[in-house]
mmCIF file of N, CA and C in Angstrom:
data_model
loop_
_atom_site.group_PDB
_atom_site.id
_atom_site.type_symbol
_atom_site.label_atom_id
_atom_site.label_comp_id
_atom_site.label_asym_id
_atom_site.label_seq_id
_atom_site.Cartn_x
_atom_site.Cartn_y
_atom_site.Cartn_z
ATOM 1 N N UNK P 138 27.368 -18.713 5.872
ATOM 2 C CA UNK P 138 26.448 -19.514 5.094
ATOM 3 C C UNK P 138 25.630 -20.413 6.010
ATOM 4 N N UNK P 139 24.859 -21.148 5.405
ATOM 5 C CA UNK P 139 23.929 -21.699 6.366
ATOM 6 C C UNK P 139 24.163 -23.476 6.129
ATOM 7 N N UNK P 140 24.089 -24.326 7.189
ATOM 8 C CA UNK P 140 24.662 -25.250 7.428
ATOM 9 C C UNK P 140 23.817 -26.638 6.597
ATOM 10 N N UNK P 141 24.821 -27.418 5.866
ATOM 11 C CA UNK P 141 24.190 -28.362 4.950
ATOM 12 C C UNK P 141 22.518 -28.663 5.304
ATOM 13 N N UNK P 142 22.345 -29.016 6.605
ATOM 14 C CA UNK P 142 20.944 -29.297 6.769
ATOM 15 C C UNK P 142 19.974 -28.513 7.009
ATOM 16 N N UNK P 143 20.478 -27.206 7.173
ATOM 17 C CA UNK P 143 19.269 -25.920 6.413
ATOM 18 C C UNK P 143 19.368 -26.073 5.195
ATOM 19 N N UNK P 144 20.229 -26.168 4.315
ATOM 20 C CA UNK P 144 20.215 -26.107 2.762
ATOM 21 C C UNK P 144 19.355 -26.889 2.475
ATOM 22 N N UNK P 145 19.087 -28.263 2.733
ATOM 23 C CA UNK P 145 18.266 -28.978 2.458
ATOM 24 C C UNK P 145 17.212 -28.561 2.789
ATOM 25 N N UNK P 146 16.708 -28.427 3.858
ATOM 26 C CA UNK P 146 15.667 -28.263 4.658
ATOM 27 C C UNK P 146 14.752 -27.341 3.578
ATOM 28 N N UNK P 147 15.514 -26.220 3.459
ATOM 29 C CA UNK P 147 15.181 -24.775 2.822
ATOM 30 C C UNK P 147 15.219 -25.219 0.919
ATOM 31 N N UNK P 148 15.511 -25.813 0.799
ATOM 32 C CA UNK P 148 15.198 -26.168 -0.901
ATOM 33 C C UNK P 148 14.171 -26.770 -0.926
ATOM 34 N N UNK P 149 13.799 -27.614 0.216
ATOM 35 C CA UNK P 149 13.132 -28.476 -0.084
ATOM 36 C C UNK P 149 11.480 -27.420 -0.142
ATOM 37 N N UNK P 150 11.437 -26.653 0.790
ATOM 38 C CA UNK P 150 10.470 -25.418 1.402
ATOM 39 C C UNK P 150 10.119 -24.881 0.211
ATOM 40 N N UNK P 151 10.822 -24.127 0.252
ATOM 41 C CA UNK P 151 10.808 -23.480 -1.497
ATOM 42 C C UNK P 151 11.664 -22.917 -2.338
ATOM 43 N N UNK P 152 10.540 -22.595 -3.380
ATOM 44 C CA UNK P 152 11.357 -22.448 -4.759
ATOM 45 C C UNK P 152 12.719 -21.860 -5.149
ATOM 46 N N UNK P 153 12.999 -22.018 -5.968
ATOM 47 C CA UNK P 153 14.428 -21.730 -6.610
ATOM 48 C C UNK P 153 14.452 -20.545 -6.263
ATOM 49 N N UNK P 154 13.901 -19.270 -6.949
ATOM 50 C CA UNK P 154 14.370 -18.253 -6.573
ATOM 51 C C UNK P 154 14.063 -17.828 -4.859
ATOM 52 N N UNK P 155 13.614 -18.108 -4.712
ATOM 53 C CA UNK P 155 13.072 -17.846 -3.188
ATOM 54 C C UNK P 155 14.024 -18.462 -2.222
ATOM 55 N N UNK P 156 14.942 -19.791 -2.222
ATOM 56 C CA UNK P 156 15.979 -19.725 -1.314
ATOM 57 C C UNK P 156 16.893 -19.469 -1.647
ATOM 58 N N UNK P 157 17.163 -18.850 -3.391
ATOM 59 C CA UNK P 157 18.343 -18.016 -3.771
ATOM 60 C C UNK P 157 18.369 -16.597 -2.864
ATOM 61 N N UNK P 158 16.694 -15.971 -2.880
ATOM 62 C CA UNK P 158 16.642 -14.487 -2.229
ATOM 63 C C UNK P 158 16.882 -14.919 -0.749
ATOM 64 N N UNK P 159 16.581 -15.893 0.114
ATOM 65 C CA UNK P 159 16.761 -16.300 1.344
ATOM 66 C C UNK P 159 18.466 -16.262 1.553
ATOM 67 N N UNK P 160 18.624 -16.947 1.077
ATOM 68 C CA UNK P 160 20.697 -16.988 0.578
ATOM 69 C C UNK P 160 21.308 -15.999 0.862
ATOM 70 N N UNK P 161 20.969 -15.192 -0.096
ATOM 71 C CA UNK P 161 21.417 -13.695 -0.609
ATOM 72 C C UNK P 161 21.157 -12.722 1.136
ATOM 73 N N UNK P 162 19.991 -12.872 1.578
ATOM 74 C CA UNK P 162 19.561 -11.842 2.755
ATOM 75 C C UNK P 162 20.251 -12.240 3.695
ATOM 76 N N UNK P 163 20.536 -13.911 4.158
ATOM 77 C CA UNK P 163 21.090 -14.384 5.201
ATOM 78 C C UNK P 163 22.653 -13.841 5.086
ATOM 79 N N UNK P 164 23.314 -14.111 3.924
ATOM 80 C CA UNK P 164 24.360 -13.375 4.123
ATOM 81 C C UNK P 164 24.788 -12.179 4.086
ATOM 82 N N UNK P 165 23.926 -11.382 3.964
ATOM 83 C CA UNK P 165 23.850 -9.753 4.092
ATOM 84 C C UNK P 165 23.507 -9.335 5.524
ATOM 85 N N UNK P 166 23.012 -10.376 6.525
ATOM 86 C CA UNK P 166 22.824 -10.240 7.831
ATOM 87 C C UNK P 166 24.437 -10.626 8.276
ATOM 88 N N UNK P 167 24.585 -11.863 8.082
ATOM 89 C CA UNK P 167 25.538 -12.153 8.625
ATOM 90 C C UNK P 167 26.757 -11.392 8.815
ATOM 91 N N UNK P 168 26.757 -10.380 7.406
ATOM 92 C CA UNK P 168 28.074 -9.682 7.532
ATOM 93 C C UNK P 168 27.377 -7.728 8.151
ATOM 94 N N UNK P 169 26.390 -7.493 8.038
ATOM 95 C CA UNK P 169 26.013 -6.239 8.307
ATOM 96 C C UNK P 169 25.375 -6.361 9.621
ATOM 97 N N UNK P 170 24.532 -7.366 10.580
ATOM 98 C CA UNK P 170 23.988 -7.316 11.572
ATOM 99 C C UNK P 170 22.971 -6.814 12.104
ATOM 100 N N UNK P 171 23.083 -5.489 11.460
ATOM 101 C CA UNK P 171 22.017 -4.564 12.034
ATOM 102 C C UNK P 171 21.360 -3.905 10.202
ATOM 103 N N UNK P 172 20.188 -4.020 9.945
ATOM 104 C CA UNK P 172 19.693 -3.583 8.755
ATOM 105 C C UNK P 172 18.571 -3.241 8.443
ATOM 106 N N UNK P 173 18.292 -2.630 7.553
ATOM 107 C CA UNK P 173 16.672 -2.063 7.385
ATOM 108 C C UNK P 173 16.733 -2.534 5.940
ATOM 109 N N UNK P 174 15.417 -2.648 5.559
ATOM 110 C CA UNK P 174 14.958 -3.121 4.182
ATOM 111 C C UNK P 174 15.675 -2.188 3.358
ATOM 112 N N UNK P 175 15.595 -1.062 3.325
ATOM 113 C CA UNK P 175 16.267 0.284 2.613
ATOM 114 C C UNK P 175 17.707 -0.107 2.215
ATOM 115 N N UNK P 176 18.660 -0.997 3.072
ATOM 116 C CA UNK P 176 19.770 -1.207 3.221
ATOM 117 C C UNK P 176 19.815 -2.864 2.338
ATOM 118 N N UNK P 177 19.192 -3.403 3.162
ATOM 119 C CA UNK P 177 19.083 -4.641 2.055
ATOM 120 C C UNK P 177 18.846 -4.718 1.174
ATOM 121 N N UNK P 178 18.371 -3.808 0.413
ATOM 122 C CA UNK P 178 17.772 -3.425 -0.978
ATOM 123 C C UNK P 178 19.096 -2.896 -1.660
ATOM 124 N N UNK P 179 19.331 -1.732 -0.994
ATOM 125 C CA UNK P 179 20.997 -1.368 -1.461
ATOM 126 C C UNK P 179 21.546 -2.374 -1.617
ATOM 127 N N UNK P 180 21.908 -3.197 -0.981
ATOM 128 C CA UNK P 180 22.995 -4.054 -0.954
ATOM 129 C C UNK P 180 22.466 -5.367 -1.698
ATOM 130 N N UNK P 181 21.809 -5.874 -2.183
ATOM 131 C CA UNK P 181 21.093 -6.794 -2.812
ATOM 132 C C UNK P 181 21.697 -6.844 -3.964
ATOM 133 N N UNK P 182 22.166 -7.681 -5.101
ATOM 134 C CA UNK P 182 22.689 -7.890 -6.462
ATOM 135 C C UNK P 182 22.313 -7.967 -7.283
ATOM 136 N N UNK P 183 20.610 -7.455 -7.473
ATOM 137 C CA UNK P 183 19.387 -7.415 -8.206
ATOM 138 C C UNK P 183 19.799 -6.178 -9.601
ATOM 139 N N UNK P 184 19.973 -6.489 -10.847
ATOM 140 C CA UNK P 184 20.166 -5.651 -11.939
ATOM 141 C C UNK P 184 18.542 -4.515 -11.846
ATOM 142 N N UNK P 185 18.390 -4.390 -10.831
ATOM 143 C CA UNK P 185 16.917 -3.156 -11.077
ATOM 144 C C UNK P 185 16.900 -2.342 -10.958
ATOM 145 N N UNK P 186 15.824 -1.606 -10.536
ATOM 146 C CA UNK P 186 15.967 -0.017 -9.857
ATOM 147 C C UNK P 186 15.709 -0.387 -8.037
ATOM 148 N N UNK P 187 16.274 0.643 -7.411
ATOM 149 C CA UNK P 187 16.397 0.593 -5.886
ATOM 150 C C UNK P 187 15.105 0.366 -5.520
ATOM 151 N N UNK P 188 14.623 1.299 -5.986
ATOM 152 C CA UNK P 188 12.480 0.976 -5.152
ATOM 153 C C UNK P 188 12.016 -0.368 -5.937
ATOM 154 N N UNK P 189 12.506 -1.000 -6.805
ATOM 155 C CA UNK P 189 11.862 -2.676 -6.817
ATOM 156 C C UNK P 189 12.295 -3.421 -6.737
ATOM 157 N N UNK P 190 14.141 -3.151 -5.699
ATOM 158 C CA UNK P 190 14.927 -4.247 -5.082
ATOM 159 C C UNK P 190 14.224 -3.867 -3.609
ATOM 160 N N UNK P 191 13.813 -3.034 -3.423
ATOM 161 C CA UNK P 191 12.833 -2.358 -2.122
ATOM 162 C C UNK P 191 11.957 -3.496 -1.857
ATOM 163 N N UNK P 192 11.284 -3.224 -2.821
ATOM 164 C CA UNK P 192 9.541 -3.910 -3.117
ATOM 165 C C UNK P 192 9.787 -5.559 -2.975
ATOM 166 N N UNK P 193 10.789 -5.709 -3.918
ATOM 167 C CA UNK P 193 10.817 -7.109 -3.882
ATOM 168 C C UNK P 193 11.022 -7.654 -2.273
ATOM 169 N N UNK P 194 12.297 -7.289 -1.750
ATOM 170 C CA UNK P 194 12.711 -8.094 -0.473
ATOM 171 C C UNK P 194 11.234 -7.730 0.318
ATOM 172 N N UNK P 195 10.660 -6.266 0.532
ATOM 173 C CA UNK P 195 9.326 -6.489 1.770
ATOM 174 C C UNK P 195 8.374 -7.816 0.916
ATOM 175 N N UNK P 196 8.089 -8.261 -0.248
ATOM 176 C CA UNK P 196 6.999 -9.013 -0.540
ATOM 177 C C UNK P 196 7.885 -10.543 -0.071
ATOM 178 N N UNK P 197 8.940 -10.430 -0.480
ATOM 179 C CA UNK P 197 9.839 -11.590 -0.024
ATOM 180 C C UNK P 197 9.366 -11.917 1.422
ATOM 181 N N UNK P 198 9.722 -10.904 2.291
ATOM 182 C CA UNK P 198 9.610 -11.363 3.478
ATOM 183 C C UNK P 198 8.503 -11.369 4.816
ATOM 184 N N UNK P 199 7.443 -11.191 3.448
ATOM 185 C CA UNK P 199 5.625 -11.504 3.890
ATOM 186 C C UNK P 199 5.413 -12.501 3.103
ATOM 187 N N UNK P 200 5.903 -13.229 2.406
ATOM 188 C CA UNK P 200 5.755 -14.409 2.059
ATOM 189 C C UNK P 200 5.281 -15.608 3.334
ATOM 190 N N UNK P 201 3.602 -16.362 3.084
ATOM 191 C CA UNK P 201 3.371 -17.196 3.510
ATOM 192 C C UNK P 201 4.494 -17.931 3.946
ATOM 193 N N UNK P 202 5.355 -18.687 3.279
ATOM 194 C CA UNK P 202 5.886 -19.704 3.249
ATOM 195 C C UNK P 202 7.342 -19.307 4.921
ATOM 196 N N UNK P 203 7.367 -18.121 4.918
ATOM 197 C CA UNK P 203 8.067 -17.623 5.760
ATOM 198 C C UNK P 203 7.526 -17.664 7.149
ATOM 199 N N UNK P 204 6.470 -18.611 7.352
ATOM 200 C CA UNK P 204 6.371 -18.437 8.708
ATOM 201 C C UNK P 204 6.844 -19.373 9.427
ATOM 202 N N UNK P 205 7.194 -19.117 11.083
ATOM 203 C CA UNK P 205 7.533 -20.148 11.674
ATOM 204 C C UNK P 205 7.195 -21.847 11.429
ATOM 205 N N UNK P 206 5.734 -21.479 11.759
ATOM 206 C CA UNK P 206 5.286 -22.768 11.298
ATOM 207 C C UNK P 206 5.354 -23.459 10.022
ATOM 208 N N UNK P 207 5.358 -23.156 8.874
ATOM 209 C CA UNK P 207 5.640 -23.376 7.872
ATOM 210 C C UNK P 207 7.114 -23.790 7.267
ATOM 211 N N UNK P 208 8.509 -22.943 8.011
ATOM 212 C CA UNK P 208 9.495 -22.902 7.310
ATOM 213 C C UNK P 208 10.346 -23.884 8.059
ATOM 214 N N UNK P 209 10.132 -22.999 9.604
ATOM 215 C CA UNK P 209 11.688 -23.580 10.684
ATOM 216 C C UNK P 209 10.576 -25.277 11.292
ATOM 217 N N UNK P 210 9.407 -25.309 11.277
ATOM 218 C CA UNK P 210 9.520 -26.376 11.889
ATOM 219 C C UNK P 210 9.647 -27.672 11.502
ATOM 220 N N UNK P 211 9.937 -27.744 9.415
ATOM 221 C CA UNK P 211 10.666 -28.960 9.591
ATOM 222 C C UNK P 211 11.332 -29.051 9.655
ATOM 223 N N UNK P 212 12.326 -27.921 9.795
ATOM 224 C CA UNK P 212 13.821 -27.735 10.463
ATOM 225 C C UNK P 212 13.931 -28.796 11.622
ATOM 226 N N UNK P 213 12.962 -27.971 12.455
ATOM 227 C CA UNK P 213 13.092 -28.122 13.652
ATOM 228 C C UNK P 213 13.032 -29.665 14.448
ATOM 229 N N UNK P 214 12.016 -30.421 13.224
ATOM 230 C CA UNK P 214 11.585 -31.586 13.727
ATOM 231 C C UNK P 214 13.041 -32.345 13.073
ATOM 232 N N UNK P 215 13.441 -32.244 12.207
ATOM 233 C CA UNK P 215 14.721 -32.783 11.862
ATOM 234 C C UNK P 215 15.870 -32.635 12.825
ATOM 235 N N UNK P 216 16.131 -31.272 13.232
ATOM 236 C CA UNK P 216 17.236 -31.427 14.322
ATOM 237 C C UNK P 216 16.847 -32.120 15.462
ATOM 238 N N UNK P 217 15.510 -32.562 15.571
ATOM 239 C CA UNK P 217 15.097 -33.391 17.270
ATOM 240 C C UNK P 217 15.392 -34.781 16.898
ATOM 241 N N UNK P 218 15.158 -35.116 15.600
ATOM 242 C CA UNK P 218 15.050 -36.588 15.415
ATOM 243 C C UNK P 218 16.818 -37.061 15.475
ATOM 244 N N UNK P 219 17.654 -36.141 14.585
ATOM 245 C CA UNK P 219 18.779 -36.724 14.305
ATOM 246 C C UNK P 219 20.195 -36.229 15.520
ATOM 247 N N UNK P 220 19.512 -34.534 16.312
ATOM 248 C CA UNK P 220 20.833 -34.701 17.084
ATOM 249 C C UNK P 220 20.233 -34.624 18.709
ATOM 250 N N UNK P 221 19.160 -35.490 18.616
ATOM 251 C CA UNK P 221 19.277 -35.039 20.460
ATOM 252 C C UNK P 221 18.623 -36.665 20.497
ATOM 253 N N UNK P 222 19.065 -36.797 21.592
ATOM 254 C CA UNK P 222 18.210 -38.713 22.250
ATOM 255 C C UNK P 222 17.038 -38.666 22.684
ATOM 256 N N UNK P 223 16.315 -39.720 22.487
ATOM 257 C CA UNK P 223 14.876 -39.558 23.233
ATOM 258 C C UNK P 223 15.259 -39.697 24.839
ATOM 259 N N UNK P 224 14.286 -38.853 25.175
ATOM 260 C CA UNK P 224 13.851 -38.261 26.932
ATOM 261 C C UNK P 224 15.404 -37.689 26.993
ATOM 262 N N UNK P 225 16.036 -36.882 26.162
ATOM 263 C CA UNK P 225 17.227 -36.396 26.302
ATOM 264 C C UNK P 225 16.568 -34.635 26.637
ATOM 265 N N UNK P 226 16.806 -34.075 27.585
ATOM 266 C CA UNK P 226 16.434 -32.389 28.142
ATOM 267 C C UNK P 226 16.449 -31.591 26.655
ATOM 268 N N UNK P 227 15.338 -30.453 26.550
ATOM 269 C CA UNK P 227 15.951 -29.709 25.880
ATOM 270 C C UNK P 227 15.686 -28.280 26.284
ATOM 271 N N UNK P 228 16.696 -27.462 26.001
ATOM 272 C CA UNK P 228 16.780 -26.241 26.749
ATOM 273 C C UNK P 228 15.612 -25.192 25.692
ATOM 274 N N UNK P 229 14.806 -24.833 26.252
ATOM 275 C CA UNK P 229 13.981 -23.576 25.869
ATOM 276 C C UNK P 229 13.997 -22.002 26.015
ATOM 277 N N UNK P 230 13.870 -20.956 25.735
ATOM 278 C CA UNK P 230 14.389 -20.074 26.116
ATOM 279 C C UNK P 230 13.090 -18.971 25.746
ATOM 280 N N UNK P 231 12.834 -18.222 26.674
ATOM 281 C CA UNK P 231 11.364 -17.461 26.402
ATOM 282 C C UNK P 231 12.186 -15.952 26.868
ATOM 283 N N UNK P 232 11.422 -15.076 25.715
ATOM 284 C CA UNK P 232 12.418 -13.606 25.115
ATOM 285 C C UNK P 232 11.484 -12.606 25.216
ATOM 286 N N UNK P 233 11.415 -11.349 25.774
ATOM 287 C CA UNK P 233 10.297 -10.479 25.428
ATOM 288 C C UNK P 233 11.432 -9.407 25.302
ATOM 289 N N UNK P 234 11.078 -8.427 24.254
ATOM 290 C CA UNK P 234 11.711 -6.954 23.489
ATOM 291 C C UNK P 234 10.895 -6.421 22.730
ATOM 292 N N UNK P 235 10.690 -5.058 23.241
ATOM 293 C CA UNK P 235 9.850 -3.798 22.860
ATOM 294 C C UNK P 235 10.210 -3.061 21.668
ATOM 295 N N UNK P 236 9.310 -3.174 20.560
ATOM 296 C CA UNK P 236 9.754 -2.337 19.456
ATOM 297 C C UNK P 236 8.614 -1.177 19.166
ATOM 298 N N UNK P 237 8.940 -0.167 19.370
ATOM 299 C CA UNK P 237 7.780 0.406 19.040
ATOM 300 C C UNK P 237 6.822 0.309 19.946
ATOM 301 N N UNK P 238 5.890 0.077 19.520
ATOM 302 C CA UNK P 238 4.286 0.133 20.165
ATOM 303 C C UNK P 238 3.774 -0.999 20.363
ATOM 304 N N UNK P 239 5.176 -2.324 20.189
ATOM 305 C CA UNK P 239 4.705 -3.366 20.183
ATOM 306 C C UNK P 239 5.961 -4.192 22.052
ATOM 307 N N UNK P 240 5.054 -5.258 22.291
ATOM 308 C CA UNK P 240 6.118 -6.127 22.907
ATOM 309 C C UNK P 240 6.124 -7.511 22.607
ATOM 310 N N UNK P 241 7.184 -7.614 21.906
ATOM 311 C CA UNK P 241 7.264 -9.155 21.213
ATOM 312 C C UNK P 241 7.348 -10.232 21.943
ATOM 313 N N UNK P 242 7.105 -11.161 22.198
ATOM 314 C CA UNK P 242 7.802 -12.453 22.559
ATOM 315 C C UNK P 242 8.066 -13.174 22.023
ATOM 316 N N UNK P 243 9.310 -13.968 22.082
ATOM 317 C CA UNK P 243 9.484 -15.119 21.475
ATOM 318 C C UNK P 243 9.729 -16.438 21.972
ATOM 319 N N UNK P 244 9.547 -17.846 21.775
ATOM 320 C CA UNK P 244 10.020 -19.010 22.398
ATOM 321 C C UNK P 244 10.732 -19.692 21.818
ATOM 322 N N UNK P 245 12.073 -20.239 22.099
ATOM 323 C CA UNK P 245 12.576 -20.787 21.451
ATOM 324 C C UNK P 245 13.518 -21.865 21.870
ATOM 325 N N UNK P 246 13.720 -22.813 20.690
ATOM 326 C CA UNK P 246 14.813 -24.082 20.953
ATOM 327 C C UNK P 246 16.064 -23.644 21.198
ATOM 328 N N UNK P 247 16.927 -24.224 22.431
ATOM 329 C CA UNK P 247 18.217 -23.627 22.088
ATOM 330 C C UNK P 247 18.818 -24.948 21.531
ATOM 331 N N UNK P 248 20.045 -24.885 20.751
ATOM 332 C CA UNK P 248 20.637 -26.033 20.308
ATOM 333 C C UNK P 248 22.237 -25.578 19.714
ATOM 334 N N UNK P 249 23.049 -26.344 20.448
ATOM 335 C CA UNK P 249 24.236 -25.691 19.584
ATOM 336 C C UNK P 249 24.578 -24.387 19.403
ATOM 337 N N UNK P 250 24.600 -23.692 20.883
ATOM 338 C CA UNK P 250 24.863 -21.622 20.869
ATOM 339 C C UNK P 250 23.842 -21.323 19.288
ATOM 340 N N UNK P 251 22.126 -21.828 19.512
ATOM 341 C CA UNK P 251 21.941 -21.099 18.367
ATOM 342 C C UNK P 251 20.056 -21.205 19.049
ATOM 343 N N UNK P 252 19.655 -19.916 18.587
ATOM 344 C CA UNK P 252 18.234 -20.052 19.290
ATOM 345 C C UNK P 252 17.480 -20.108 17.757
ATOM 346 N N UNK P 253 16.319 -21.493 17.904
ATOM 347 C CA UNK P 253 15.680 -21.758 16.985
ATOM 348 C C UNK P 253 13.917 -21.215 17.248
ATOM 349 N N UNK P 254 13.555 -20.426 16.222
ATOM 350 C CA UNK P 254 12.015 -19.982 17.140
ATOM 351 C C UNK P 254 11.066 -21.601 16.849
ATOM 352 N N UNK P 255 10.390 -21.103 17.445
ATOM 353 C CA UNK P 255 9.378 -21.969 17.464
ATOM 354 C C UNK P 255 7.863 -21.149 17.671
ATOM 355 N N UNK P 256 8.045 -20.127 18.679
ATOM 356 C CA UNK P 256 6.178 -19.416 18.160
ATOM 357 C C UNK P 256 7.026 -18.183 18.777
ATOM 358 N N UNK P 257 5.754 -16.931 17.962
ATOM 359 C CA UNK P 257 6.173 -15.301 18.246
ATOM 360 C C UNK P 257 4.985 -14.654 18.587
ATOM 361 N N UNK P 258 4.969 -13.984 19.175
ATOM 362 C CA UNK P 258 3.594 -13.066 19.347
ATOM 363 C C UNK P 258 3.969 -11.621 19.790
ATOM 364 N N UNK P 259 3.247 -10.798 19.066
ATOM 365 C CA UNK P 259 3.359 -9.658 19.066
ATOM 366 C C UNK P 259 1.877 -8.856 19.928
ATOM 367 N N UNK P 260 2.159 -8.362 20.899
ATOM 368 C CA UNK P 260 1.156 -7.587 21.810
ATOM 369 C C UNK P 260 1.517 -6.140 21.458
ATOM 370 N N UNK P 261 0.377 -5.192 21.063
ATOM 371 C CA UNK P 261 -0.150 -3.979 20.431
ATOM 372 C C UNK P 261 -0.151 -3.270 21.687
ATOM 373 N N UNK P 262 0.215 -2.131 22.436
ATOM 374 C CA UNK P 262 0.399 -1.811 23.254
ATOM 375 C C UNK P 262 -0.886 -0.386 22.943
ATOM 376 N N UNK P 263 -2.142 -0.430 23.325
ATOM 377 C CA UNK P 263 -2.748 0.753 22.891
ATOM 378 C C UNK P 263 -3.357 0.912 24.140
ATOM 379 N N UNK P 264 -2.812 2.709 24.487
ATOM 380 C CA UNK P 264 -4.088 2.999 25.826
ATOM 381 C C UNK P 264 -3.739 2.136 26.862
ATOM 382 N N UNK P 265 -4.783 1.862 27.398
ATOM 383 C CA UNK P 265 -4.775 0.700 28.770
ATOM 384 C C UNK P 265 -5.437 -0.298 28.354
ATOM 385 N N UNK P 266 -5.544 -0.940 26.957
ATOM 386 C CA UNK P 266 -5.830 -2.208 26.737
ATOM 387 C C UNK P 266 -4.826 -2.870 25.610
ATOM 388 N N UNK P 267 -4.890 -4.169 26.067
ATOM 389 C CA UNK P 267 -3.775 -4.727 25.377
ATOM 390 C C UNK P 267 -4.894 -5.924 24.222
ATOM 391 N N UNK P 268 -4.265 -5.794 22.925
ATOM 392 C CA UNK P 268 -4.577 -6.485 21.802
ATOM 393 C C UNK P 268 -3.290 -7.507 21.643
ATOM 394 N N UNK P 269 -3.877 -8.917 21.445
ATOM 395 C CA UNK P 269 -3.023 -9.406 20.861
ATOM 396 C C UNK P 269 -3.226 -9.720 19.420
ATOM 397 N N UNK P 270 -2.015 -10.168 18.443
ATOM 398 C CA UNK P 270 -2.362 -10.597 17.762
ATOM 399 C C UNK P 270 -1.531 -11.641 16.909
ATOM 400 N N UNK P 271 -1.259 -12.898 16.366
ATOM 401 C CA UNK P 271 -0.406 -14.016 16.416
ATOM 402 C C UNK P 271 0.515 -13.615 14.473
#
C-alpha cells in the first residue's frame, strides 16, 4: 500500500474514483511487478467486460492529472519540506533505458531506498536523426 503521506497527497490530486483506480493498479504492481495493460485489465475488480476494463485503465493512465508535474511534485515538495533539513545534500539519480524505438531518461529524487521522478524524456530514435519529445 502506499504510505499515509501519498494517501493524502493523492486524494487531495484527485477524484474519488481516480485514486480508488490509482489504489487498485498500485497494488496490482506491487504484487505482479512486471505487467501489461492486457493483464491489468484481467486482474482489475471492475464488474465489466475485459475490452472496457482494457479501455478504462489506458484512458486512466493518459490522464492529464498523471503527470509528473502535476501529480508527484506536490509529493515531492512535501517530502523536502518535512523530511530533509535545509542545505541538507540530496541524492539525485539520472537513468537512461531503451524501449523500443525509444531511449528514455529519467531524473530522479532518491529518498528512503525509493526513487521519486521528477522529469522524463523520451528520445524517438529514427534513421540518423534524433527527435525529442517531453
Amino acid at each position: 500500500m502506499l504510505p499515509p503521506f501519498y494517501q493524502i497527497c493523492f486524494q487531495q490530486q484527485l477524484k474519488k474514483a481516480e485514486y480508488l483506480t490509482l489504489t487498485i493498479l498500485v497494488f496490482l504492481l506491487q504484487i505482479r511487478k512486471q505487467v501489461s495493460i492486457e493483464l491489468l485489465a484481467t486482474l482489475m475488480p471492475y464488474p465489466i467486460m475485459f475490452e472496457s476494463r482494457r479501455r478504462s485503465v489506458q484512458r486512466f493512465l493518459k490522464l492529464p492529472i498523471l503527470k509528473i508535474e502535476k501529480l508527484w511534485f506536490p509529493l515531492i515538495k512535501y517530502i523536502l519540506r518535512t523530511q530533509f533539513k535545509k542545505k541538507q545534500e540530496l541524492k539525485v539519480a539520472i537513468d537512461r533505458t531503451q524501449w523500443r524505438d525509444k531511449n528514455v531518461f529519467m531524473i530522479s529524487l532518491i529518498w528512503d531506498k525509493r526513487a521519486l521522478p521528477l522529469k522524463q524524456e523520451a528520445i524517438i530514435l529514427k534513421k540518423a536523426t534524433l527527435v525529442t519529445t517531453a
